[in-house]
C-alpha cells in the first residue's frame, strides 16, 4: 500500500466539532484531517474528550456544532448503521460479540448485515459467507481451532481479533478503534496493535484510534493528535508530538516516550 499522501483530499475531515454536556464543553471546536492510508492516534490524559470525540464522530452523541465529512461526503450526525453503509467501522473498549455464537458465526452475521440479508432463519444463514468468514479470521490470525468455539469462551486477545474480523466484514474505508488494547498485558498490546497495523497496510485501510499506552502509540502511529480539555492541543508526527513542550506539560508525571 502506498504511503499516506497529504496532497490528496483527506479521507476524513472534521471541522469545528463541539459537544456540550450541560455547562461542560466536552469537545470545543475540534478540527481534524486524516489522509487516506494514515494510522492516526488520538491521545490525551483521562477526561481529555477522546471517547466523547469518537461517540460524536460516529453518531452516538449528537454534535452541538461542526461537521464530519468522509471522502468529501457529509456524514454529520448519521447513525452508526448509516455510517457503516458509508464505509466507517468502529470497535469499542468493551468487546462486543455474540457470546453464544461461534467466532465464525459472528463474522457470518456481520457479512449478512453488510449484504443487507436477513438472518431470521439462522439455520439457512449458517451457510452464508462461510469461506469469506474463514478468510477474515485467518487475516486477523485467530487460531483455526478457535473458529468453531463460542465467542464467549475465547481469551480477551482472541475476542479482540474476532472483533477486528467483524469490523472488516463491512469492507470499511475508515476503521475507528476505541482503546483497542484495553485490558491487555504490555507485550500483548504491542502484538495486537501490530496486527491491526499489518492488516491495514495490506488492504489499504485508514485507521484512527484512541490509546493511553504511549509505547503502543509510538510503535505504529503515522500522525498523532493530542486532545486536552476537549480541544486539540497539538498534532503532527510522533517525533514532533513527543518534543512538544505543551504536550509534555499536560502529561506531567506520565511518560510520553516510547
mmCIF file of C-alpha atoms in Angstrom:
data_model
loop_
_atom_site.group_PDB
_atom_site.id
_atom_site.type_symbol
_atom_site.label_atom_id
_atom_site.label_comp_id
_atom_site.label_asym_id
_atom_site.label_seq_id
_atom_site.Cartn_x
_atom_site.Cartn_y
_atom_site.Cartn_z
ATOM 1 C CA UNK A 1 0.000 0.000 0.000
ATOM 2 C CA UNK A 2 1.377 3.474 -0.838
ATOM 3 C CA UNK A 3 2.298 5.840 1.963
ATOM 4 C CA UNK A 4 -0.340 8.392 3.071
ATOM 5 C CA UNK A 5 -0.448 11.311 0.630
ATOM 6 C CA UNK A 6 -1.145 14.612 2.350
ATOM 7 C CA UNK A 7 -1.565 16.281 -1.063
ATOM 8 C CA UNK A 8 -4.734 14.287 -1.779
ATOM 9 C CA UNK A 9 -8.089 15.359 -0.330
ATOM 10 C CA UNK A 10 -8.430 13.969 3.215
ATOM 11 C CA UNK A 11 -10.458 10.820 3.687
ATOM 12 C CA UNK A 12 -11.797 12.149 6.996
ATOM 13 C CA UNK A 13 -12.357 15.848 7.598
ATOM 14 C CA UNK A 14 -13.717 17.057 10.934
ATOM 15 C CA UNK A 15 -14.444 20.786 11.212
ATOM 16 C CA UNK A 16 -15.414 22.664 14.377
ATOM 17 C CA UNK A 17 -16.860 19.605 16.109
ATOM 18 C CA UNK A 18 -18.316 20.558 19.500
ATOM 19 C CA UNK A 19 -20.292 18.742 22.175
ATOM 20 C CA UNK A 20 -21.604 20.142 25.466
ATOM 21 C CA UNK A 21 -22.996 18.322 28.468
ATOM 22 C CA UNK A 22 -24.865 20.945 30.452
ATOM 23 C CA UNK A 23 -22.339 23.685 31.085
ATOM 24 C CA UNK A 24 -19.360 21.462 30.313
ATOM 25 C CA UNK A 25 -17.705 21.742 26.899
ATOM 26 C CA UNK A 26 -16.600 18.140 26.386
ATOM 27 C CA UNK A 27 -15.489 18.965 22.821
ATOM 28 C CA UNK A 28 -14.717 22.515 21.709
ATOM 29 C CA UNK A 29 -14.237 23.348 18.034
ATOM 30 C CA UNK A 30 -12.209 20.246 17.139
ATOM 31 C CA UNK A 31 -10.641 20.159 13.672
ATOM 32 C CA UNK A 32 -9.048 17.013 12.272
ATOM 33 C CA UNK A 33 -7.950 15.871 8.835
ATOM 34 C CA UNK A 34 -6.867 12.295 8.146
ATOM 35 C CA UNK A 35 -5.314 11.299 4.832
ATOM 36 C CA UNK A 36 -6.031 8.008 3.118
ATOM 37 C CA UNK A 37 -3.727 5.321 4.470
ATOM 38 C CA UNK A 38 -2.940 7.106 7.736
ATOM 39 C CA UNK A 39 -2.660 5.331 11.070
ATOM 40 C CA UNK A 40 -3.738 8.241 13.301
ATOM 41 C CA UNK A 41 -3.606 8.120 17.093
ATOM 42 C CA UNK A 42 -5.800 10.320 19.296
ATOM 43 C CA UNK A 43 -4.202 10.664 22.716
ATOM 44 C CA UNK A 44 -4.759 12.710 25.841
ATOM 45 C CA UNK A 45 -4.983 12.363 29.620
ATOM 46 C CA UNK A 46 -8.084 10.940 31.293
ATOM 47 C CA UNK A 47 -11.054 13.234 30.716
ATOM 48 C CA UNK A 48 -9.496 14.873 27.660
ATOM 49 C CA UNK A 49 -12.518 14.040 25.483
ATOM 50 C CA UNK A 50 -11.258 11.063 23.480
ATOM 51 C CA UNK A 51 -14.325 8.855 23.927
ATOM 52 C CA UNK A 52 -16.665 11.837 23.524
ATOM 53 C CA UNK A 53 -14.915 12.636 20.245
ATOM 54 C CA UNK A 54 -15.414 9.085 18.977
ATOM 55 C CA UNK A 55 -19.030 8.954 20.154
ATOM 56 C CA UNK A 56 -19.844 12.284 18.495
ATOM 57 C CA UNK A 57 -17.958 11.381 15.339
ATOM 58 C CA UNK A 58 -19.922 8.134 14.999
ATOM 59 C CA UNK A 59 -23.382 9.483 15.765
ATOM 60 C CA UNK A 60 -23.834 8.018 19.243
ATOM 61 C CA UNK A 61 -23.868 11.620 20.515
ATOM 62 C CA UNK A 62 -25.456 14.472 18.585
ATOM 63 C CA UNK A 63 -22.929 17.243 17.882
ATOM 64 C CA UNK A 64 -23.850 20.738 19.012
ATOM 65 C CA UNK A 65 -21.791 22.248 16.199
ATOM 66 C CA UNK A 66 -19.415 21.270 13.435
ATOM 67 C CA UNK A 67 -19.316 18.844 10.544
ATOM 68 C CA UNK A 68 -17.833 15.485 9.588
ATOM 69 C CA UNK A 69 -17.023 14.537 6.006
ATOM 70 C CA UNK A 70 -15.876 11.170 4.681
ATOM 71 C CA UNK A 71 -14.298 11.160 1.245
ATOM 72 C CA UNK A 72 -15.978 14.514 0.597
ATOM 73 C CA UNK A 73 -19.459 13.373 1.690
ATOM 74 C CA UNK A 74 -21.181 14.988 4.655
ATOM 75 C CA UNK A 75 -21.838 12.272 7.258
ATOM 76 C CA UNK A 76 -22.510 14.571 10.223
ATOM 77 C CA UNK A 77 -24.895 13.055 12.747
ATOM 78 C CA UNK A 78 -25.574 9.880 10.811
ATOM 79 C CA UNK A 79 -26.497 6.812 12.834
ATOM 80 C CA UNK A 80 -23.889 4.082 13.367
ATOM 81 C CA UNK A 81 -25.745 1.883 10.856
ATOM 82 C CA UNK A 82 -25.746 4.636 8.213
ATOM 83 C CA UNK A 83 -22.048 5.257 8.854
ATOM 84 C CA UNK A 84 -21.314 1.584 8.335
ATOM 85 C CA UNK A 85 -23.040 1.807 4.951
ATOM 86 C CA UNK A 86 -20.882 4.845 4.151
ATOM 87 C CA UNK A 87 -17.668 2.966 4.935
ATOM 88 C CA UNK A 88 -16.961 3.592 8.625
ATOM 89 C CA UNK A 89 -16.458 0.714 11.040
ATOM 90 C CA UNK A 90 -15.817 1.018 14.776
ATOM 91 C CA UNK A 91 -14.725 -1.166 17.677
ATOM 92 C CA UNK A 92 -15.281 -0.326 21.344
ATOM 93 C CA UNK A 93 -13.285 -0.522 24.577
ATOM 94 C CA UNK A 94 -15.542 -3.376 25.693
ATOM 95 C CA UNK A 95 -15.568 -6.190 23.172
ATOM 96 C CA UNK A 96 -18.978 -6.585 21.558
ATOM 97 C CA UNK A 97 -19.628 -10.079 20.176
ATOM 98 C CA UNK A 98 -22.465 -12.603 20.272
ATOM 99 C CA UNK A 99 -21.013 -14.728 23.044
ATOM 100 C CA UNK A 100 -23.178 -17.802 22.392
ATOM 101 C CA UNK A 101 -22.339 -17.957 18.679
ATOM 102 C CA UNK A 102 -19.085 -19.339 17.363
ATOM 103 C CA UNK A 103 -16.372 -16.972 16.180
ATOM 104 C CA UNK A 104 -17.095 -17.917 12.578
ATOM 105 C CA UNK A 105 -20.837 -17.381 13.029
ATOM 106 C CA UNK A 106 -20.167 -13.925 14.459
ATOM 107 C CA UNK A 107 -18.322 -12.980 11.281
ATOM 108 C CA UNK A 108 -21.038 -14.538 9.121
ATOM 109 C CA UNK A 109 -23.603 -12.385 10.921
ATOM 110 C CA UNK A 110 -21.529 -9.297 10.109
ATOM 111 C CA UNK A 111 -21.315 -10.370 6.467
ATOM 112 C CA UNK A 112 -25.090 -10.857 6.371
ATOM 113 C CA UNK A 113 -25.626 -7.381 7.778
ATOM 114 C CA UNK A 114 -23.214 -5.877 5.256
ATOM 115 C CA UNK A 115 -25.048 -7.587 2.383
ATOM 116 C CA UNK A 116 -28.400 -6.471 3.887
ATOM 117 C CA UNK A 117 -29.616 -10.038 4.073
ATOM 118 C CA UNK A 118 -31.988 -11.346 6.730
ATOM 119 C CA UNK A 119 -30.776 -13.726 9.423
ATOM 120 C CA UNK A 120 -34.212 -14.519 10.881
ATOM 121 C CA UNK A 121 -33.788 -18.122 9.815
ATOM 122 C CA UNK A 122 -30.282 -18.676 11.068
ATOM 123 C CA UNK A 123 -30.412 -22.303 10.054
ATOM 124 C CA UNK A 124 -30.198 -21.049 6.461
ATOM 125 C CA UNK A 125 -27.889 -18.189 7.346
ATOM 126 C CA UNK A 126 -25.281 -20.599 8.728
ATOM 127 C CA UNK A 127 -24.366 -21.441 5.130
ATOM 128 C CA UNK A 128 -23.817 -17.806 4.099
ATOM 129 C CA UNK A 129 -20.314 -16.422 3.722
ATOM 130 C CA UNK A 130 -18.518 -19.395 5.221
ATOM 131 C CA UNK A 131 -15.378 -19.095 3.113
ATOM 132 C CA UNK A 132 -15.169 -15.308 3.471
ATOM 133 C CA UNK A 133 -15.595 -15.619 7.231
ATOM 134 C CA UNK A 134 -12.728 -18.113 7.336
ATOM 135 C CA UNK A 135 -10.571 -15.741 5.263
ATOM 136 C CA UNK A 136 -11.220 -12.839 7.643
ATOM 137 C CA UNK A 137 -10.488 -14.950 10.718
ATOM 138 C CA UNK A 138 -7.233 -16.100 9.131
ATOM 139 C CA UNK A 139 -6.365 -12.488 8.251
ATOM 140 C CA UNK A 140 -6.613 -11.478 11.932
ATOM 141 C CA UNK A 141 -4.658 -14.573 12.950
ATOM 142 C CA UNK A 142 -7.363 -16.163 15.053
ATOM 143 C CA UNK A 143 -6.235 -19.752 15.706
ATOM 144 C CA UNK A 144 -8.066 -22.215 13.471
ATOM 145 C CA UNK A 145 -9.306 -24.250 16.421
ATOM 146 C CA UNK A 146 -10.987 -21.139 17.840
ATOM 147 C CA UNK A 147 -13.237 -20.503 14.833
ATOM 148 C CA UNK A 148 -15.825 -23.074 15.906
ATOM 149 C CA UNK A 149 -15.744 -22.175 19.600
ATOM 150 C CA UNK A 150 -18.348 -19.974 21.254
ATOM 151 C CA UNK A 151 -17.064 -16.402 21.181
ATOM 152 C CA UNK A 152 -17.716 -16.015 24.897
ATOM 153 C CA UNK A 153 -15.176 -18.731 25.687
ATOM 154 C CA UNK A 154 -12.311 -17.081 23.788
ATOM 155 C CA UNK A 155 -9.490 -15.283 25.534
ATOM 156 C CA UNK A 156 -9.629 -11.491 25.670
ATOM 157 C CA UNK A 157 -6.950 -11.227 22.989
ATOM 158 C CA UNK A 158 -8.763 -13.652 20.684
ATOM 159 C CA UNK A 159 -12.035 -11.776 21.221
ATOM 160 C CA UNK A 160 -10.267 -8.612 20.078
ATOM 161 C CA UNK A 161 -9.062 -10.439 16.961
ATOM 162 C CA UNK A 162 -12.623 -11.596 16.350
ATOM 163 C CA UNK A 163 -13.939 -8.069 16.812
ATOM 164 C CA UNK A 164 -11.453 -6.859 14.203
ATOM 165 C CA UNK A 165 -12.623 -9.533 11.752
ATOM 166 C CA UNK A 166 -16.228 -8.444 12.356
ATOM 167 C CA UNK A 167 -15.269 -4.821 11.682
ATOM 168 C CA UNK A 168 -13.516 -5.808 8.451
ATOM 169 C CA UNK A 169 -16.572 -7.732 7.233
ATOM 170 C CA UNK A 170 -18.238 -4.452 6.214
ATOM 171 C CA UNK A 171 -15.288 -3.579 3.929
ATOM 172 C CA UNK A 172 -14.741 -0.164 5.561
ATOM 173 C CA UNK A 173 -12.718 2.741 4.224
ATOM 174 C CA UNK A 174 -12.133 4.005 7.745
ATOM 175 C CA UNK A 175 -11.664 1.936 10.900
ATOM 176 C CA UNK A 176 -12.129 3.622 14.286
ATOM 177 C CA UNK A 177 -10.637 1.816 17.285
ATOM 178 C CA UNK A 178 -11.511 2.994 20.801
ATOM 179 C CA UNK A 179 -8.775 1.841 23.203
ATOM 180 C CA UNK A 180 -8.100 -1.328 21.167
ATOM 181 C CA UNK A 181 -5.545 -2.721 23.643
ATOM 182 C CA UNK A 182 -7.535 -2.105 26.833
ATOM 183 C CA UNK A 183 -7.214 -4.958 29.323
ATOM 184 C CA UNK A 184 -4.118 -6.465 27.712
ATOM 185 C CA UNK A 185 -0.630 -7.041 29.099
ATOM 186 C CA UNK A 186 2.188 -4.888 27.716
ATOM 187 C CA UNK A 187 3.532 -7.292 25.076
ATOM 188 C CA UNK A 188 0.042 -8.385 24.082
ATOM 189 C CA UNK A 189 -0.833 -4.720 23.439
ATOM 190 C CA UNK A 190 2.093 -4.321 21.060
ATOM 191 C CA UNK A 191 1.309 -7.600 19.305
ATOM 192 C CA UNK A 192 -2.355 -6.648 18.932
ATOM 193 C CA UNK A 193 -1.788 -3.150 17.516
ATOM 194 C CA UNK A 194 0.958 -4.549 15.287
ATOM 195 C CA UNK A 195 -1.577 -6.978 13.815
ATOM 196 C CA UNK A 196 -4.042 -4.166 13.108
ATOM 197 C CA UNK A 197 -1.266 -2.118 11.520
ATOM 198 C CA UNK A 198 -0.210 -5.003 9.276
ATOM 199 C CA UNK A 199 -3.778 -5.758 8.167
ATOM 200 C CA UNK A 200 -4.496 -2.074 7.500
ATOM 201 C CA UNK A 201 -1.331 -1.794 5.415
ATOM 202 C CA UNK A 202 -2.177 -4.915 3.412
ATOM 203 C CA UNK A 203 -5.727 -3.896 2.478
ATOM 204 C CA UNK A 204 -5.296 -0.117 2.248
ATOM 205 C CA UNK A 205 -7.344 0.759 5.311
ATOM 206 C CA UNK A 206 -7.237 4.119 7.099
ATOM 207 C CA UNK A 207 -7.237 3.837 10.894
ATOM 208 C CA UNK A 208 -7.957 6.325 13.693
ATOM 209 C CA UNK A 209 -7.514 5.015 17.219
ATOM 210 C CA UNK A 210 -7.549 6.270 20.795
ATOM 211 C CA UNK A 211 -4.940 4.867 23.128
ATOM 212 C CA UNK A 212 -3.411 5.564 26.537
ATOM 213 C CA UNK A 213 -0.307 3.362 26.166
ATOM 214 C CA UNK A 214 2.418 5.524 24.635
ATOM 215 C CA UNK A 215 4.527 2.519 23.655
ATOM 216 C CA UNK A 216 1.621 1.343 21.503
ATOM 217 C CA UNK A 217 1.081 4.814 20.031
ATOM 218 C CA UNK A 218 4.691 5.413 19.067
ATOM 219 C CA UNK A 219 5.056 1.890 17.699
ATOM 220 C CA UNK A 220 2.520 2.354 14.894
ATOM 221 C CA UNK A 221 1.101 5.879 14.559
ATOM 222 C CA UNK A 222 1.981 7.879 11.450
ATOM 223 C CA UNK A 223 0.320 11.014 12.879
ATOM 224 C CA UNK A 224 -0.804 11.912 16.408
ATOM 225 C CA UNK A 225 -3.436 14.375 17.625
ATOM 226 C CA UNK A 226 -3.444 15.351 21.299
ATOM 227 C CA UNK A 227 -6.726 16.237 22.996
ATOM 228 C CA UNK A 228 -6.751 18.287 26.189
ATOM 229 C CA UNK A 229 -9.913 19.575 27.853
ATOM 230 C CA UNK A 230 -11.893 18.937 24.701
ATOM 231 C CA UNK A 231 -9.552 20.804 22.362
ATOM 232 C CA UNK A 232 -6.749 19.782 20.011
ATOM 233 C CA UNK A 233 -3.579 20.796 21.843
ATOM 234 C CA UNK A 234 -1.084 19.555 19.262
ATOM 235 C CA UNK A 235 -0.917 17.444 16.124
ATOM 236 C CA UNK A 236 1.860 16.113 13.931
ATOM 237 C CA UNK A 237 4.341 13.316 13.519
ATOM 238 C CA UNK A 238 5.230 11.183 16.539
ATOM 239 C CA UNK A 239 8.596 12.928 16.743
ATOM 240 C CA UNK A 240 7.039 16.407 16.735
ATOM 241 C CA UNK A 241 4.433 15.499 19.341
ATOM 242 C CA UNK A 242 6.997 13.845 21.595
ATOM 243 C CA UNK A 243 9.095 17.035 21.545
ATOM 244 C CA UNK A 244 6.170 19.420 22.091
ATOM 245 C CA UNK A 245 6.542 21.234 25.431
ATOM 246 C CA UNK A 246 2.782 21.818 25.833
ATOM 247 C CA UNK A 247 2.185 18.100 25.443
ATOM 248 C CA UNK A 248 4.882 17.321 27.996
ATOM 249 C CA UNK A 249 3.239 19.704 30.484
ATOM 250 C CA UNK A 250 -0.146 18.016 30.025
ATOM 251 C CA UNK A 251 1.461 14.622 30.635
ATOM 252 C CA UNK A 252 3.451 15.874 33.641
ATOM 253 C CA UNK A 253 4.134 12.868 35.839
ATOM 254 C CA UNK A 254 3.493 10.463 32.979
ATOM 255 C CA UNK A 255 5.864 9.248 30.284
ATOM 256 C CA UNK A 256 5.105 10.181 26.676
ATOM 257 C CA UNK A 257 8.193 8.421 25.420
ATOM 258 C CA UNK A 258 8.055 5.081 23.678
#
